[in-house]
Structures are given as C-alpha cells and as structure tokens.
Short mmCIF file of C-alpha atoms in Angstrom, two decimals:
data_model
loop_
_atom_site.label_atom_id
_atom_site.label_comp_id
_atom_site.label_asym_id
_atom_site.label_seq_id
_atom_site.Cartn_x
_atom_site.Cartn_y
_atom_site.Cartn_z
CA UNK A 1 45.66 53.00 7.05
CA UNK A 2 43.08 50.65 5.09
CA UNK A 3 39.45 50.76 5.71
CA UNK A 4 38.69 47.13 7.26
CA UNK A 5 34.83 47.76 6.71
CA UNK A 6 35.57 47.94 3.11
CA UNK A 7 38.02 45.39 2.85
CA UNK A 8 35.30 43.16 4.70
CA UNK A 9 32.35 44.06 2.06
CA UNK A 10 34.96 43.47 -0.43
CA UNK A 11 35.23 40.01 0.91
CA UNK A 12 32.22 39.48 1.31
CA UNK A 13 31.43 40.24 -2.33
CA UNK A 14 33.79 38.72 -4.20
CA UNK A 15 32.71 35.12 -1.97
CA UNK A 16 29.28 35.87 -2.73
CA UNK A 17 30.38 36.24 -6.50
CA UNK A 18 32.16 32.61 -6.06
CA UNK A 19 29.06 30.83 -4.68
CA UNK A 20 27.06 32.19 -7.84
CA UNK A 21 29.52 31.13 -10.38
CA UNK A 22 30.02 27.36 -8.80
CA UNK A 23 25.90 27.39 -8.12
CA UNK A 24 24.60 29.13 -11.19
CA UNK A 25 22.12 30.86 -9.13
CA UNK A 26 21.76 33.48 -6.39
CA UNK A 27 20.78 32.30 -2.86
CA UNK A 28 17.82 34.40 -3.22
CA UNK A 29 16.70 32.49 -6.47
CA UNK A 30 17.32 29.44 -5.08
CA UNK A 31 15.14 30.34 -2.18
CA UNK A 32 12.61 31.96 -3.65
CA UNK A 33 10.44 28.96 -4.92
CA UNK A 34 7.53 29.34 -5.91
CA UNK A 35 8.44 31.90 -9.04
CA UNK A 36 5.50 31.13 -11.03
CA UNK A 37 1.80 28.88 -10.38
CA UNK A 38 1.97 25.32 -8.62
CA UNK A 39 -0.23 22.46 -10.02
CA UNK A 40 -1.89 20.09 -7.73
CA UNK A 41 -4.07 16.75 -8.92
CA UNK A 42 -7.08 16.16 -6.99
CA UNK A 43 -8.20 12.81 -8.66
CA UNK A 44 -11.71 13.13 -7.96
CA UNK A 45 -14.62 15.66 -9.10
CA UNK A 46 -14.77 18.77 -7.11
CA UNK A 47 -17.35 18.97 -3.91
CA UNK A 48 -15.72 15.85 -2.55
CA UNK A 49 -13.78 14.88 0.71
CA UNK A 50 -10.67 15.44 -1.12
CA UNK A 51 -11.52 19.30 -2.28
CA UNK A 52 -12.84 19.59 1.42
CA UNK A 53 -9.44 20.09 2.16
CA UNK A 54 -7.77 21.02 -0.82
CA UNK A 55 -9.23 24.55 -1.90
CA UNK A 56 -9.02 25.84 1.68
CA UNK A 57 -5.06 24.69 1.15
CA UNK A 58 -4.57 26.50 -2.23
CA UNK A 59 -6.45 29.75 -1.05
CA UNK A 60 -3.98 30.15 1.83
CA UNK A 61 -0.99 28.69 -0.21
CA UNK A 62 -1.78 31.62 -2.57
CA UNK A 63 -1.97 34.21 -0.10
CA UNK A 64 0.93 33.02 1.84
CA UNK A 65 3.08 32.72 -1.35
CA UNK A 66 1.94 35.08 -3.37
CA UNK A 67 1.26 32.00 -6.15
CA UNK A 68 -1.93 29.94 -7.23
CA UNK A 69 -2.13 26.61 -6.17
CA UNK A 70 -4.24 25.37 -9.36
CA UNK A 71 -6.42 22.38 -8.47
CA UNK A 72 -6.43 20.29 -11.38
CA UNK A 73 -9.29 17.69 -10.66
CA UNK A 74 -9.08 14.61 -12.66
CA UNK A 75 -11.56 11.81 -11.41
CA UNK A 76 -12.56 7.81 -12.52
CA UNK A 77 -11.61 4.70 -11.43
CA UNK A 78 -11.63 5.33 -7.70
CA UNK A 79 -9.17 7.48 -7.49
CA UNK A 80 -6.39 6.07 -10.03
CA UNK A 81 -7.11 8.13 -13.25
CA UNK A 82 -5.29 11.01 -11.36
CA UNK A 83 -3.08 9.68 -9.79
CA UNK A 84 -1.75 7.68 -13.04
CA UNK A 85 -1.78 11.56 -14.33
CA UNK A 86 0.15 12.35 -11.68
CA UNK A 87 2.77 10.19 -11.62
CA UNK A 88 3.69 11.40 -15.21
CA UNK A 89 3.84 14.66 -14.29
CA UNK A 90 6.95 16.73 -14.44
CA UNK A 91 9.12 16.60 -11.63
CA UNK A 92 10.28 20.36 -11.33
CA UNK A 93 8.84 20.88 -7.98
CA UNK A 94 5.97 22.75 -9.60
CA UNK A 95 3.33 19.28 -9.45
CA UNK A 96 2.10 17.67 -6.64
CA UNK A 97 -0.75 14.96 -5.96
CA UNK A 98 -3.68 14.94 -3.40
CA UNK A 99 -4.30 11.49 -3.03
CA UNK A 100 -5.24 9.37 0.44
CA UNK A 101 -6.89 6.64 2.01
CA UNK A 102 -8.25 5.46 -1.59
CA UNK A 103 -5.13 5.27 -3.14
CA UNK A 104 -3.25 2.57 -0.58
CA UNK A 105 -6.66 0.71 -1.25
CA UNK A 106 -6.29 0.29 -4.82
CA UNK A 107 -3.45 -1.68 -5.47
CA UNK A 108 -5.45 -4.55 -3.75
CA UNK A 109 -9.17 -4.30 -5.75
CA UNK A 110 -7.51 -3.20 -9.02
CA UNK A 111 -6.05 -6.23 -10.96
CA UNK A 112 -4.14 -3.49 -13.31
CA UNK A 113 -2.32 -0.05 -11.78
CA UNK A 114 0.27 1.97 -14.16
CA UNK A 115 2.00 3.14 -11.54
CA UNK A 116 3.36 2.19 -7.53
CA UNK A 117 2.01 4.70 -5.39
CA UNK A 118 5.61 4.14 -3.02
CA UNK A 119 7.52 3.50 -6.19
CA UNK A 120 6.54 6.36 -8.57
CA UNK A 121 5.62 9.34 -5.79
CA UNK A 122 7.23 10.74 -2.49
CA UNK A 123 5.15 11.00 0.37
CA UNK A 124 5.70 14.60 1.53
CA UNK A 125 2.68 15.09 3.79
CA UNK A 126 -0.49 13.95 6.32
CA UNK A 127 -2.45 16.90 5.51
CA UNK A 128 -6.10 15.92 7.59
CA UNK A 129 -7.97 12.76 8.55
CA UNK A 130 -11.37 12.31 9.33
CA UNK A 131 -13.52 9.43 10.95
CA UNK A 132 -16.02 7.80 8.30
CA UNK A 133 -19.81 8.79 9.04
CA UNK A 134 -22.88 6.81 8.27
CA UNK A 135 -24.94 9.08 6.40
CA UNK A 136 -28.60 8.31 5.05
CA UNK A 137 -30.94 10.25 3.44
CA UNK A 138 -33.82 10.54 5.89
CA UNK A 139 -36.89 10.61 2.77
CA UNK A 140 -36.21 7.55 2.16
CA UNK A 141 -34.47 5.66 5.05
CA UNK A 142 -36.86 5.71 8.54
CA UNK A 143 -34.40 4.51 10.77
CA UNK A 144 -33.62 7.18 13.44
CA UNK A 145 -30.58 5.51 15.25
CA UNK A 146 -28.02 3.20 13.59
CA UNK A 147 -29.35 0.11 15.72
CA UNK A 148 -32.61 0.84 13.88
CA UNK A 149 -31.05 1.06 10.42
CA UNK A 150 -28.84 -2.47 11.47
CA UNK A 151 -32.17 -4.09 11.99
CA UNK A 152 -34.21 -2.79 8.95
CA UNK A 153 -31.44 -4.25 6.83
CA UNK A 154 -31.35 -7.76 8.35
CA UNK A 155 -35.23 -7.57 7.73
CA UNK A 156 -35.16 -6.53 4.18
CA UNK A 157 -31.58 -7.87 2.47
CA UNK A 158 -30.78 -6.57 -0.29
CA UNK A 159 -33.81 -3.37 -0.09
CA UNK A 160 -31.08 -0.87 0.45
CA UNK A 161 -28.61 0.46 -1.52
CA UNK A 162 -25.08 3.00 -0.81
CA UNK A 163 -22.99 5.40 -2.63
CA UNK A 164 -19.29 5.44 -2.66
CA UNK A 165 -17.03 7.26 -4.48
CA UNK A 166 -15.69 4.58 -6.81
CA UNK A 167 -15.16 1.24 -6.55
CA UNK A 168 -12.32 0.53 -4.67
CA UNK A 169 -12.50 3.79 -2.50
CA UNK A 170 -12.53 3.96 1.07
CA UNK A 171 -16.11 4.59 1.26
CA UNK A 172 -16.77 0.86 -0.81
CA UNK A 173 -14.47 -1.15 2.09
CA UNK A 174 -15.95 1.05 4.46
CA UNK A 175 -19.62 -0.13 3.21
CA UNK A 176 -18.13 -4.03 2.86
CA UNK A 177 -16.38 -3.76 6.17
CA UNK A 178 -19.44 -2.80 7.95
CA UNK A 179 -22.01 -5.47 5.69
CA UNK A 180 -19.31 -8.36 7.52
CA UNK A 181 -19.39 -6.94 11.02
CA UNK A 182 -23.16 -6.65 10.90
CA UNK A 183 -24.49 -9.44 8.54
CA UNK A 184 -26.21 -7.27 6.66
CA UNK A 185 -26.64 -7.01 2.33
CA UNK A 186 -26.87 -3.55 0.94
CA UNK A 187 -26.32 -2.72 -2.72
CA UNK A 188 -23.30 -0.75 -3.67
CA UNK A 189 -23.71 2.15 -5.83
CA UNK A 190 -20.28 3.12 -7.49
CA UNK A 191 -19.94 7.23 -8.50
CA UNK A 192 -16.72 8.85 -10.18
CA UNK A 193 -16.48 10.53 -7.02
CA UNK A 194 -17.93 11.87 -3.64
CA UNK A 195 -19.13 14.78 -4.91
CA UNK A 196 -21.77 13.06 -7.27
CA UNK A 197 -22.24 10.78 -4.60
CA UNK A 198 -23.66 13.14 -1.99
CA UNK A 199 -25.65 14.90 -4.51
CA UNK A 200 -27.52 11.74 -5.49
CA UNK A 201 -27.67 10.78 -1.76
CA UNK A 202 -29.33 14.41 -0.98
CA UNK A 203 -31.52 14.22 -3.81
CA UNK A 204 -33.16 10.71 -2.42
CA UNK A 205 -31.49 8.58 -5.67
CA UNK A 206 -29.63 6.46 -2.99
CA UNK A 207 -30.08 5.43 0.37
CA UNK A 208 -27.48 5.54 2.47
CA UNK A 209 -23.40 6.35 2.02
CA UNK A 210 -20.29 5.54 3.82
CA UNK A 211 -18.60 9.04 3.71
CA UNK A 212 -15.25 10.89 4.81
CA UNK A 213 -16.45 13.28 7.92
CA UNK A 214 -15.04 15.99 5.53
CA UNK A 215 -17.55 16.29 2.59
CA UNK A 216 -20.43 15.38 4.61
CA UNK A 217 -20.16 17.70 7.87
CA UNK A 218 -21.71 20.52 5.97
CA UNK A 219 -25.30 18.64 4.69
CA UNK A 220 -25.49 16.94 8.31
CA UNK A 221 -25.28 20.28 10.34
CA UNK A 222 -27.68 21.48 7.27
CA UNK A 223 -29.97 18.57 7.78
CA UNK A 224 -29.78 17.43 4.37
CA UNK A 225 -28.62 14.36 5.05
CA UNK A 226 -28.97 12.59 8.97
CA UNK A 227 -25.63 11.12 10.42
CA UNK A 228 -26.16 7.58 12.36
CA UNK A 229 -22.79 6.87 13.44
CA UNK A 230 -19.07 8.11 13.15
CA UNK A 231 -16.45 5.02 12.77
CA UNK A 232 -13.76 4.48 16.24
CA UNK A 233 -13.67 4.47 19.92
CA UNK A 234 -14.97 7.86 20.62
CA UNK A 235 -17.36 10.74 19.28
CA UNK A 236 -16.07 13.65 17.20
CA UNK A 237 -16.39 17.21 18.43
CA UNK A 238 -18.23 18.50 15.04
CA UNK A 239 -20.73 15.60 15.91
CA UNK A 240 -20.96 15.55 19.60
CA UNK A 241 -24.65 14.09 19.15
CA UNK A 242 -23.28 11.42 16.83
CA UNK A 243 -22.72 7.91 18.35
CA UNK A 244 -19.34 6.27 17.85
CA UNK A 245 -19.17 2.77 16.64
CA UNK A 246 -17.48 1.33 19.83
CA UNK A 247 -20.68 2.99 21.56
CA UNK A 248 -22.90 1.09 19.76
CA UNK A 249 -20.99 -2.74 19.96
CA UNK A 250 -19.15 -2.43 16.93
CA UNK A 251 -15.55 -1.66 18.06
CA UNK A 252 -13.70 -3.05 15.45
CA UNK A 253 -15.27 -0.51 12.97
CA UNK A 254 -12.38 1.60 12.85
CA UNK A 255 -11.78 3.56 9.70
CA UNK A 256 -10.26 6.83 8.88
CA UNK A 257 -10.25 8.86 6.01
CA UNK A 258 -6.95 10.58 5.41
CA UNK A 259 -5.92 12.82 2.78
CA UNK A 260 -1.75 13.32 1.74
CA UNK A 261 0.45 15.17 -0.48
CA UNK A 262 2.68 13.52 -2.91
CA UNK A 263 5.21 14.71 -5.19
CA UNK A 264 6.24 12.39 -8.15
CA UNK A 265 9.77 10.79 -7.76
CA UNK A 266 12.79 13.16 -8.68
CA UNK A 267 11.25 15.81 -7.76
CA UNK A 268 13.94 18.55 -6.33
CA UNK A 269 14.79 17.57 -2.85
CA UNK A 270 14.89 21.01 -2.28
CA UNK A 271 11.93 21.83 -3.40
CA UNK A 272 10.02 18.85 -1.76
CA UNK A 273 11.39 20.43 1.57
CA UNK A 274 9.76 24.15 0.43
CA UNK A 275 6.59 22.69 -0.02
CA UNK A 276 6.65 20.55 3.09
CA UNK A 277 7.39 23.86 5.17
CA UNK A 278 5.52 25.93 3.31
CA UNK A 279 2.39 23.49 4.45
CA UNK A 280 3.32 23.46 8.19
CA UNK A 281 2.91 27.30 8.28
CA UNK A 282 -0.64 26.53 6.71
CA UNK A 283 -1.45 24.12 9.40
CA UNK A 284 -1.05 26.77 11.93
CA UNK A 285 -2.88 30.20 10.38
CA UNK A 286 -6.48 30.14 12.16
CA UNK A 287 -8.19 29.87 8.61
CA UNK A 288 -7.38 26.56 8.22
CA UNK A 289 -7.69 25.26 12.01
CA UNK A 290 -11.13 26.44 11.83
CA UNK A 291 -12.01 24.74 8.69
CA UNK A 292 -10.15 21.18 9.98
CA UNK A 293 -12.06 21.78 12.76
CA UNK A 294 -15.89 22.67 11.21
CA UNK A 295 -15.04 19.59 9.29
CA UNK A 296 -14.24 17.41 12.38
CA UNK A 297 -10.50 16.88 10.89
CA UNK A 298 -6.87 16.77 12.32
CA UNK A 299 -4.02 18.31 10.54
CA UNK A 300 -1.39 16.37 9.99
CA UNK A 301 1.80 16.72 12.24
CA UNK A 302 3.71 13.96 11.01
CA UNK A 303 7.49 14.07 9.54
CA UNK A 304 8.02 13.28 5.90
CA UNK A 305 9.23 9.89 7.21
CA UNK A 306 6.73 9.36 9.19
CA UNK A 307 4.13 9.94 6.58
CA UNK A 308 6.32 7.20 4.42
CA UNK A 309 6.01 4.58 7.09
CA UNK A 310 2.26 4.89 7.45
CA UNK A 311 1.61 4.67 3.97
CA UNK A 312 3.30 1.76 3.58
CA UNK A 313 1.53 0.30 6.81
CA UNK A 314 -1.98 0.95 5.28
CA UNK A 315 -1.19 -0.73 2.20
CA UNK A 316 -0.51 -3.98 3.85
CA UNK A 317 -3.53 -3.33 6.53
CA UNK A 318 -5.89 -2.45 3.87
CA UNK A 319 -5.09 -5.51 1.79
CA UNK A 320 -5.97 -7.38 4.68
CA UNK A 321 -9.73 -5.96 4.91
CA UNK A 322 -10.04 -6.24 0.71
CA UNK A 323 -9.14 -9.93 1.14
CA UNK A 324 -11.57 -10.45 4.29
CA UNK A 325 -14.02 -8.59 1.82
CA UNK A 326 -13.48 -10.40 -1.12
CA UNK A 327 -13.84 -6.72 -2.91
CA UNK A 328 -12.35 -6.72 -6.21
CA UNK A 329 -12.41 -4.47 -9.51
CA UNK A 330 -11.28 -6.09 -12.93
#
C-alpha cells in the first residue's frame, strides 16, 4: 500500500521546486529583506530635529533586523541638497529619505528644485510630529513670558534676531508666520541646519529660534535654552509648564513639525511594504515610545495612503502661508 505521508512531501516538494524555477528565488529569500546594510538620507547636519528621530530609528532597526540603518546626513539649502541626493539614489529597496515638514515647504520659496518631492519619491511613512517651540536664549533675551518677549520686540524692531535651519525650513515660516500675527520685525538668521542652529542659540550668538519640539526638548529641560511658548490649541505633556499659543491669543499659530520616510520611485513594491512593517513594529517597542515621548512627539499611525494625501495637502497649505509671507529664496 503507498505511504500517503510521503507521497504528500513528495508533492509538496516538487511544487515548491516549481515556484522557485517560475520565481527565481526561494520564499525565504524573497522574504528575508534586509540581506545586507540599508542607507537612509537625513538632509541636514546631525544634532538636529530630523536625527532626533532618526538614530533612535536605525538603533532599533538594527537590532530588530539584524542590519545597520546607515544615516547618511547630507545638509544645505534647507533641506533640498539631500533630498536632490536622494531622489537619485538607487531604487533597490536598500535607500530611503528622511525628509518632512521642510521639504513640502520648498517647492514654494525655492525658484529652482531638481526634483518633485510627489513625483520622484513614495511616501511610505509619518514617522513623529512635534509642535514648534519658541526658544530664546535667556543671556541675552530678558523676557520671561512670551507676552513679554511680543512687547520687547514691538519696542525695539529690528533689535532681535532668530535661527532657523535654512531658509525655506519650517523654522523660517514658522519665524515669518509669527512676525505677521504679531507685528513684530526680527532678523532671520539662516544655518545649514538645526543642529548649528541650537548651538549658536546656546552659545548666546543668536537670540531667539523657532524650533521642532524634537531637537530642543533636551536644552529646555537642561535649562540651556528657556521655552516661551509651544505652537496649537493645547500644551504638550514634555512641557506641561509651557503655554500654548491659543493660551496666549494667538490661535491661529498652528504649526507642526513632522518628519516622513520616503523611498525614491521604483523602488520594489515589495520591499516598500518590508520597510513600512518593519517601522510599525518600531513604533511599538518601549525604546522608541519613550524617546517620542521625552521629545514631546507622536508616532505616526497613518497608512501609506494616508501619508500620500497629507503630503500633498501641506504642499498646497504651506504655499498658502509662503505667499501670505512673501518668503522667497532665489
């Protein structure tokens, strides 16, 4: 009588041995991504808002996977010297591109981009958002509340001065915004980054900066720097001290800075969905909830449509606010 076990394995095997030769690869291979380091552009120097976020990513990518996630930071221009990089890159499912709230502000200040950020990338990702903090450095700015600092700048126009990242970042419309809803004049101070920023603003070279909650949190709790206000309609739980702008009458002083992860267009489908499940398991190990959290950030829960829709949704609102601000770089 014939063994039916074996006659099953024997199935089994020789269907298995089908699916190779019409695939060219094993299940497990084609699975197993990643098989060797991934790359990741951070377009800004490191000890900004955007390495806030990403390092704590690539140490737990690497222990989850077994893989480095290499930050490769590449800053200028606000922002667009990396991501220009990265939307050259290889699309193997091996490079990938930290960009955010800068990078749907650019096509409206910049007269000249070599690249679309929705026609060369794929939004995979919402990875954290922060409100924007009003940080000065208390040396050489005596205002102790932000209605204080308001009214020191209407008496002295022009005195003060702020950091930003780059021209055209987040933190430059977040500084013109707030100049507009408070009729007030202070200098901007353009940096290749927020890194260099912060260090400037902590060592008393500038006044005053209009920062992502991420790369600041750390000086304000270590009194480096003294945080005035946070941006929106309620106070964050890293700052509970920390007024909110609709506390203080300005309510329509709303910004967030958000950070995402792109791949550049081709990339593997397959591969796009790896790394988009391979970053939901991150959002959930307790190393990176506490960071989000001691950073006063929210991980991202949104679907790779999702993430699409809003970055096409801040490119149009965003234009909006660099054509109310007249901001422009040639």
């Amino acid at each position: 009588m014939p063994d039916i076990s074996m006659q099953r394995r024997d199935a089994l095997r020789a269907a298995a041995a089908a699916m190779v030769a019409l695939t060219g690869r094993s299940w497990a291979q084609g699975s197993g991504w990643p098989t060797k380091p991934v790359n990741m552009v951070v377009p800004f120097p490191a000890g900004g808002g955007t390495d806030a976020f990403a390092r704590p990513l690539a140490a737990q990518f690497a222990k989850s996977t077994g893989k480095t996630l290499v930050i490769d930071n590449r800053g200028g221009a606000g922002g667009t010297v990396g991501a220009s990089y990265a939307a050259k890159a290889h699309a193997d499912g091996y490079n990938y591109f930290m960009g955010g709230t800068h990078h749907v502000i650019a096509p409206s200040v910049y007269a000249r981009l070599d690249y679309d950020l929705e026609r060369d990338f794929v939004p995979l990702a919402l990875l954290a958002s922060v409100p924007q903090v009003i940080v000065v450095n208390p040396r050489t700015v005596g205002a102790k509340t932000i209605q204080d600092l308001i009214a020191e700048l209407r008496r002295k126009p022009g005195s003060f001065n702020y950091a930003s990242a780059g021209a055209g970042t987040s933190h430059h419309l977040a500084g013109e915004l707030f100049k507009l809803q408070t009729n007030t004049f202070i200098t901007h101070i353009p940096y290749r980054g927020a890194g260099p920023a912060l260090q400037d603003l902590i060592a008393g070279n500038v006044d005053m900066m209009f920062d992502g909650l991420g790369s600041s949190a750390a000086h304000i709790k270590g009194g480096r720097i003294k945080a005035l206000m946070v941006s929106g309609a309620k106070r964050n739980p890293s700052l509970p001290d920390v007024p909110c702008a609709a506390e203080v009458g300005l309510p329509e002083y709303n910004i967030t800075t958000w950070y995402g992860l792109w791949a550049p267009k081709n990339t593997p489908v397959e591969q796009q969905n790896q790394m988009i499940e391979e970053l939901r398991r991150l959002g959930q190990t307790s190393e990176i909830k506490a960071i989000w959290a001691q950073n006063g950030a929210d991980y991202g829960s949104l679907t790779k449509e999702q993430f699409a829709a809003m970055v096409s949704g801040e490119i149009k609102r965003w234009a909006q606010v660099v054509k109310a601000s007249g901001a422009k770089v040639e």
